[in-house]
XYZ file of C-alpha atoms in Angstrom:
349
model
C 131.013 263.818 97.874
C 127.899 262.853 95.761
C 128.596 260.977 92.701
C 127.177 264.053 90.538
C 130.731 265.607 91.826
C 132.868 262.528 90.773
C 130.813 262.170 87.122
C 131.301 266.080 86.954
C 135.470 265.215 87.350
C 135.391 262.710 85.277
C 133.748 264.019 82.078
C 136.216 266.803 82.345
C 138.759 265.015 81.940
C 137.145 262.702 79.240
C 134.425 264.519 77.334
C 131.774 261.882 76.833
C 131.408 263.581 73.180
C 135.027 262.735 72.552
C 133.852 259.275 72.773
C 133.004 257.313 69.239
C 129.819 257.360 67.698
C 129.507 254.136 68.465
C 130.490 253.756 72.160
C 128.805 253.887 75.264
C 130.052 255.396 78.006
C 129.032 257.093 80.734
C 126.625 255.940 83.937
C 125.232 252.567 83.857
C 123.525 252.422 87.341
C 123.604 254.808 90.246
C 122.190 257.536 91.668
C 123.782 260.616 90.648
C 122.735 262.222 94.337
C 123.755 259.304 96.379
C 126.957 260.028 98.507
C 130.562 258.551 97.196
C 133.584 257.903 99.955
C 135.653 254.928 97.627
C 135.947 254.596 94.066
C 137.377 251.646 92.584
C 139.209 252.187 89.024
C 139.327 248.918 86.852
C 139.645 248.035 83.179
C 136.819 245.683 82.977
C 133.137 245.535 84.950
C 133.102 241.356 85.364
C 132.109 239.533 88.411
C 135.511 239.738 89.169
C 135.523 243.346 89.742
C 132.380 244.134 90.754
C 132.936 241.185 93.753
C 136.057 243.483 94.484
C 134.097 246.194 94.596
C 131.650 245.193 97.248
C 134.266 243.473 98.905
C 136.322 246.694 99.501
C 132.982 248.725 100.451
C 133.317 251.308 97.412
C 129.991 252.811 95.790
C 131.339 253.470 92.757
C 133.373 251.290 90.290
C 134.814 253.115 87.925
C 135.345 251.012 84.591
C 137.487 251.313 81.069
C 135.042 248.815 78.937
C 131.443 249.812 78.832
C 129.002 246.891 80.000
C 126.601 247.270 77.673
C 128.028 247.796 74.677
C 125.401 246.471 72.380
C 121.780 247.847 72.881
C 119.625 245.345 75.174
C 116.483 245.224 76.229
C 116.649 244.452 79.708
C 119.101 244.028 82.630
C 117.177 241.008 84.251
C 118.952 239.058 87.000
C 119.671 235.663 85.360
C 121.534 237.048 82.900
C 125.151 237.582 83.033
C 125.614 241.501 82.546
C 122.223 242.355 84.214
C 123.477 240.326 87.267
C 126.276 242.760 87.671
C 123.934 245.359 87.763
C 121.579 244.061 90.189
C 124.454 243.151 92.305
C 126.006 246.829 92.174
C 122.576 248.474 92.914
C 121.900 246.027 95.752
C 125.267 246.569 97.385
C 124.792 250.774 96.827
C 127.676 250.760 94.335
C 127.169 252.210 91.122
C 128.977 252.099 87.493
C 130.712 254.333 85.704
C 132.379 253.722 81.983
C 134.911 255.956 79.814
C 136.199 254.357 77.367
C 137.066 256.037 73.866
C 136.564 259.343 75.707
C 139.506 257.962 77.825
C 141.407 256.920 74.839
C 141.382 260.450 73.257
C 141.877 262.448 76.461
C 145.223 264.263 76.767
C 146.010 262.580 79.427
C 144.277 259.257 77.857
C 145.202 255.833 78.145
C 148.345 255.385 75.866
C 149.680 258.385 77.269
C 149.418 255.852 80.657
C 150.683 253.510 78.579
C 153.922 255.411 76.902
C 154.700 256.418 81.040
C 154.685 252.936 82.135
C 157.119 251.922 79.243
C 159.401 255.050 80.578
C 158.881 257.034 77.322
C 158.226 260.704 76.705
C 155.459 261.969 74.591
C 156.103 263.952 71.854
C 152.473 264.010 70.422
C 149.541 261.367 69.298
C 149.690 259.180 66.309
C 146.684 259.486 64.763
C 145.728 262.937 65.642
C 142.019 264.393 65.760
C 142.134 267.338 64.362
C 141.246 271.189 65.509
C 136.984 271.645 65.128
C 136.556 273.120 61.770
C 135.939 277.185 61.474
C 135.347 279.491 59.414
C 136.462 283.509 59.785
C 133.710 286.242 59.080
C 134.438 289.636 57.784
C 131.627 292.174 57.799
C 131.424 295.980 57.684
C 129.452 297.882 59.546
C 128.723 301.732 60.608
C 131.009 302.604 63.192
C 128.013 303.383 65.439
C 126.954 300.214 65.550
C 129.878 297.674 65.591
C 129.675 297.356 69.665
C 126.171 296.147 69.195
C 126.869 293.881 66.093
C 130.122 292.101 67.343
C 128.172 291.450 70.431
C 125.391 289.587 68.502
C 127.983 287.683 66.960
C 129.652 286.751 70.359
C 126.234 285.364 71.330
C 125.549 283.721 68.886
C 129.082 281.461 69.358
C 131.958 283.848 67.292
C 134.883 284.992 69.025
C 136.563 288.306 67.858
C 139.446 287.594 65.780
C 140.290 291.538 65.137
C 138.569 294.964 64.639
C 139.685 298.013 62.736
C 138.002 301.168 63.009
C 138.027 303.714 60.226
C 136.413 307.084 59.956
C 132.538 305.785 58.792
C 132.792 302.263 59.111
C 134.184 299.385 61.693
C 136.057 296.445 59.859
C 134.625 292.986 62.192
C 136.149 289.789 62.127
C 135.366 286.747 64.376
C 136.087 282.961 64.052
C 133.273 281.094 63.862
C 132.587 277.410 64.878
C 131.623 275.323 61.737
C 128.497 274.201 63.848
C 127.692 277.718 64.657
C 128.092 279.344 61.273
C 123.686 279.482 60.523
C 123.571 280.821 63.599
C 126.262 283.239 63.469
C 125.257 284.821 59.997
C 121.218 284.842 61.457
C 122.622 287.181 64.374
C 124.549 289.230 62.047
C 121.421 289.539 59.789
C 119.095 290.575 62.361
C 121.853 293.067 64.169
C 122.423 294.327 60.654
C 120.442 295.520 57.877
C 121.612 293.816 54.654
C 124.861 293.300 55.929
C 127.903 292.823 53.126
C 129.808 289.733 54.244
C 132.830 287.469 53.272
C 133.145 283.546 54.940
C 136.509 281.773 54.492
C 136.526 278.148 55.659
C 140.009 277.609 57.585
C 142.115 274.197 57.172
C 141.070 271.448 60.233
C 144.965 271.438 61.405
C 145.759 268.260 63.646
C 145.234 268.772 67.238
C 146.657 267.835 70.561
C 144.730 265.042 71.437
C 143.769 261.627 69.167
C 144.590 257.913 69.008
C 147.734 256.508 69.888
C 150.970 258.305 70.530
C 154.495 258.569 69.827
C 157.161 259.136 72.353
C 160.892 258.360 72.702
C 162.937 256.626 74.691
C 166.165 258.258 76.653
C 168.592 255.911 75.055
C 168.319 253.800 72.026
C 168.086 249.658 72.931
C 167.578 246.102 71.110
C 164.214 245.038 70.762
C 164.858 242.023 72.446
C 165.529 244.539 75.629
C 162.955 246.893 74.740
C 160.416 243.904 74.615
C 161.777 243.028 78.206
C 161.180 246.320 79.280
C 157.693 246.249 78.415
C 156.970 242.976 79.940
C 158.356 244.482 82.950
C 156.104 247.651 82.783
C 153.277 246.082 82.702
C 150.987 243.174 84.952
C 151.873 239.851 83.920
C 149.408 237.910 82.062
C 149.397 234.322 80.213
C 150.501 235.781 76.651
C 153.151 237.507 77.404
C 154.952 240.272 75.728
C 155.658 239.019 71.734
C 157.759 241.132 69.428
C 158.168 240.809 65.374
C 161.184 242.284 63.706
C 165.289 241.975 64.195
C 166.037 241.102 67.658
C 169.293 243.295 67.192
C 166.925 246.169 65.597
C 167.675 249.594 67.758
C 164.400 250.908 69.723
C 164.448 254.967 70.347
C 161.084 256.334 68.835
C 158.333 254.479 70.267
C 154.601 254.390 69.014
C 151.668 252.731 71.182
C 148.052 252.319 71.199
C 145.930 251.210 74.732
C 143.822 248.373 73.461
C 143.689 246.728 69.665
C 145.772 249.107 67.617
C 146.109 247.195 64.667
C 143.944 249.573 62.296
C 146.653 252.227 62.755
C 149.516 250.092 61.132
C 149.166 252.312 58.553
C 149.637 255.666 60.151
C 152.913 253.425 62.025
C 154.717 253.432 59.001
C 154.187 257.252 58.000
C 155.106 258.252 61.372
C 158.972 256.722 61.282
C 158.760 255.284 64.640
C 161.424 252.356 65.765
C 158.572 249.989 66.999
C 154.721 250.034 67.565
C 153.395 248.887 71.132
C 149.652 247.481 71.139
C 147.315 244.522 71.486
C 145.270 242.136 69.823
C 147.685 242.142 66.737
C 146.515 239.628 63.876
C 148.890 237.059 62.193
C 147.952 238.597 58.839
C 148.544 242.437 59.089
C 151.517 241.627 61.451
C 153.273 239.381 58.924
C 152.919 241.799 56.414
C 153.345 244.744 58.033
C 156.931 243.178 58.852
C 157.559 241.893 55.661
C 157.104 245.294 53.951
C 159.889 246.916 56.035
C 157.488 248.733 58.862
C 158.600 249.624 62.396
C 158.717 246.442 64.662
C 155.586 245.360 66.494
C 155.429 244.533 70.355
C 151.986 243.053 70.716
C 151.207 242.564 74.834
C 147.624 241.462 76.004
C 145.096 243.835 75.361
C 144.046 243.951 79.392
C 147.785 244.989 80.663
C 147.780 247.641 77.899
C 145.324 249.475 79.394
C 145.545 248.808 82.813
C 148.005 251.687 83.153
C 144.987 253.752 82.974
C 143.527 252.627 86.017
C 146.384 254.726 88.058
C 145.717 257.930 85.711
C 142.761 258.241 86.287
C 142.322 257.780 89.980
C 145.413 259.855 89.965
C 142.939 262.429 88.517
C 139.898 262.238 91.249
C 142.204 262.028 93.952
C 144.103 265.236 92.892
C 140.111 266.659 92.417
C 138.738 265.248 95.955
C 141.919 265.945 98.130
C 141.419 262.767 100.350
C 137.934 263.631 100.479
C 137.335 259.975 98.448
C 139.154 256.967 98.980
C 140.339 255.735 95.165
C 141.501 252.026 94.839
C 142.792 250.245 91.600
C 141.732 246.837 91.330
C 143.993 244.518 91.899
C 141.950 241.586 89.939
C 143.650 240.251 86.616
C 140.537 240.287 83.977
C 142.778 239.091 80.901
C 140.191 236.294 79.661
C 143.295 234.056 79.053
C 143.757 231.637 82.213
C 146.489 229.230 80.696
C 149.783 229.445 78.406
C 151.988 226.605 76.884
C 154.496 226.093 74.328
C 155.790 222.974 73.104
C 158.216 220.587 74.984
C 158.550 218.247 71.866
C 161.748 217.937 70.621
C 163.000 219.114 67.147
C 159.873 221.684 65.241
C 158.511 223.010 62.262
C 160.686 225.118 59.808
């Protein structure tokens, strides 16, 4: 398979213009024509990975973080990120990021996370909602209705209804918000001085979004729920923390792949048990507790989205058949290399 057919599977499944505004994902390096037998699927494209890569002959790594982030000017070799790159063109591998795009796919990465911690989804927690349209209702001569709605079609409507009456054809389409000049201009020119009404409909929450909620088969402690967790996921120096009652009683369950503490808010409105993320901050967490919200589990924010890895070359090897070989990595990128607590007697209240 070329790597046009892998990029073509992958931005199916995440829509690069899901991604933030301020993202970058997509292709880093690579040909887009150059043949693909092994993909490997990581979280992060370090040394690490991109060693594994070449190591295990694939020619394409397929990453969760983007590499370059920030806007540079140059990749040169003696820098850290643009050595990667050197090294991936040099060994015929090239570099492939989704990262927001992966985190509001349906399937995205907390829905890999909510699987791994055995829950089922019931819907996101912060949900994007539905593209704004509006509906368009025009009159028109009977005789030429066939030739207006198809303008309209065209130009980006879809036919919400017609009803024909003895002189004149009732038209109604749903229009795109983004497509609503364009729209009216084909009506206009199919039309002379058409009579028109436009009513903006209400941007209902969708599917798809940030975070999600799910539920456990059988209500448990946090203390066990925290366990399970740890259990779900790769081991890494921090550990699995939790904040609230030990004794508290764990059934409805929301997460967030990666640092989720901007959505404490939405937590609390959603009546969840607990909240499963990273990169929580003493602050927010403290308070967030204090003022009665759902407990937090706060995990390392590499293991929470290393569930993805799986999901998504679960995805191109469903597409490919065993046409292309799809590894996960099997390197630990958490930054953190060493953990200790305290083996002094006695502590501070």
């Amino acid at each position: 398979m070329k790597l046009a057919d892998v990029i073509a599977v992958l931005e199916s499944a995440y829509p690069p213009k899901t991604a933030e505004k301020w993202d970058a994902v997509g292709l880093v390096c690579g040909d887009p024509q150059e043949e693909v037998g092994r993909v490997l699927v990581c979280v992060d494209p370090t040394s690490s990975t991109v060693d594994e890569a070449v190591e295990r002959g694939a020619q394409l790594v397929l990453a969760h973080h983007p590499l370059l982030l920030k806007g540079v000017n140059g990749v040169p070799a003696d820098d850290p990120k643009g050595a990667l790159v050197h090294k991936l063109i040099r060994n015929g591998a090239a570099l492939y990021c989704a990262h927001t795009n992966a985190d509001n796919a349906l399937p995205g990465v907390s829905d890999a996370l909510a699987k791994a911690i055995g829950l089922t989804v019931t819907g996101p927690l912060d949900a994007t909602p539905h593209a704004p349209k509006d509906v368009l209702t025009t009159y028109v001569p009977a005789a030429d209705a066939e030739q207006v709605l198809k303008a309209l079609t065209e130009a980006g409507a879809s036919a919400a209804g017609e009803l024909t009456g003895h002189e004149e054809t009732r038209i109604e389409v749903v229009v795109p918000r983004a497509r609503r000049n364009a729209v009216i201009s084909a009506l206009r020119d199919a039309c002379e001085e058409p009579g028109f009404t436009l009513q903006e409909t209400v941007g209902l929450p969708g599917d798809t979004g940030s975070g999600r909620i799910g539920e456990l088969a059988e209500p448990e402690p946090l203390r066990a729920f925290a366990q399970r967790v740890a259990d779900a996921l790769p081991a890494t120096v921090q550990g699995v923390r939790a904040a609230g009652d030990p004794e508290r009683l764990i059934k409805r369950v929301a997460v967030c792949g990666g640092a989720g503490d901007s959505f404490l808010n939405a937590v609390k409105r959603a009546g969840v048990d607990a909240y499963v993320t990273a990169d929580l901050r003493h602050h927010p967490a403290s308070e967030h507790v204090e003022s009665g919200g759902p407990a937090l589990v706060d995990v390392a924010h590499w293991a929470s989205e290393w569930p993805w890895c799986e999901q998504a070359a679960e995805i191109l090897r469903e597409a490919f058949g065993g046409r292309v070989d799809v590894l996960v990595s099997t390197r630990r990128t958490d930054p953190w290399t060493v953990g200790a607590t305290s083996t002094a007697a006695g502590g501070h209240a």
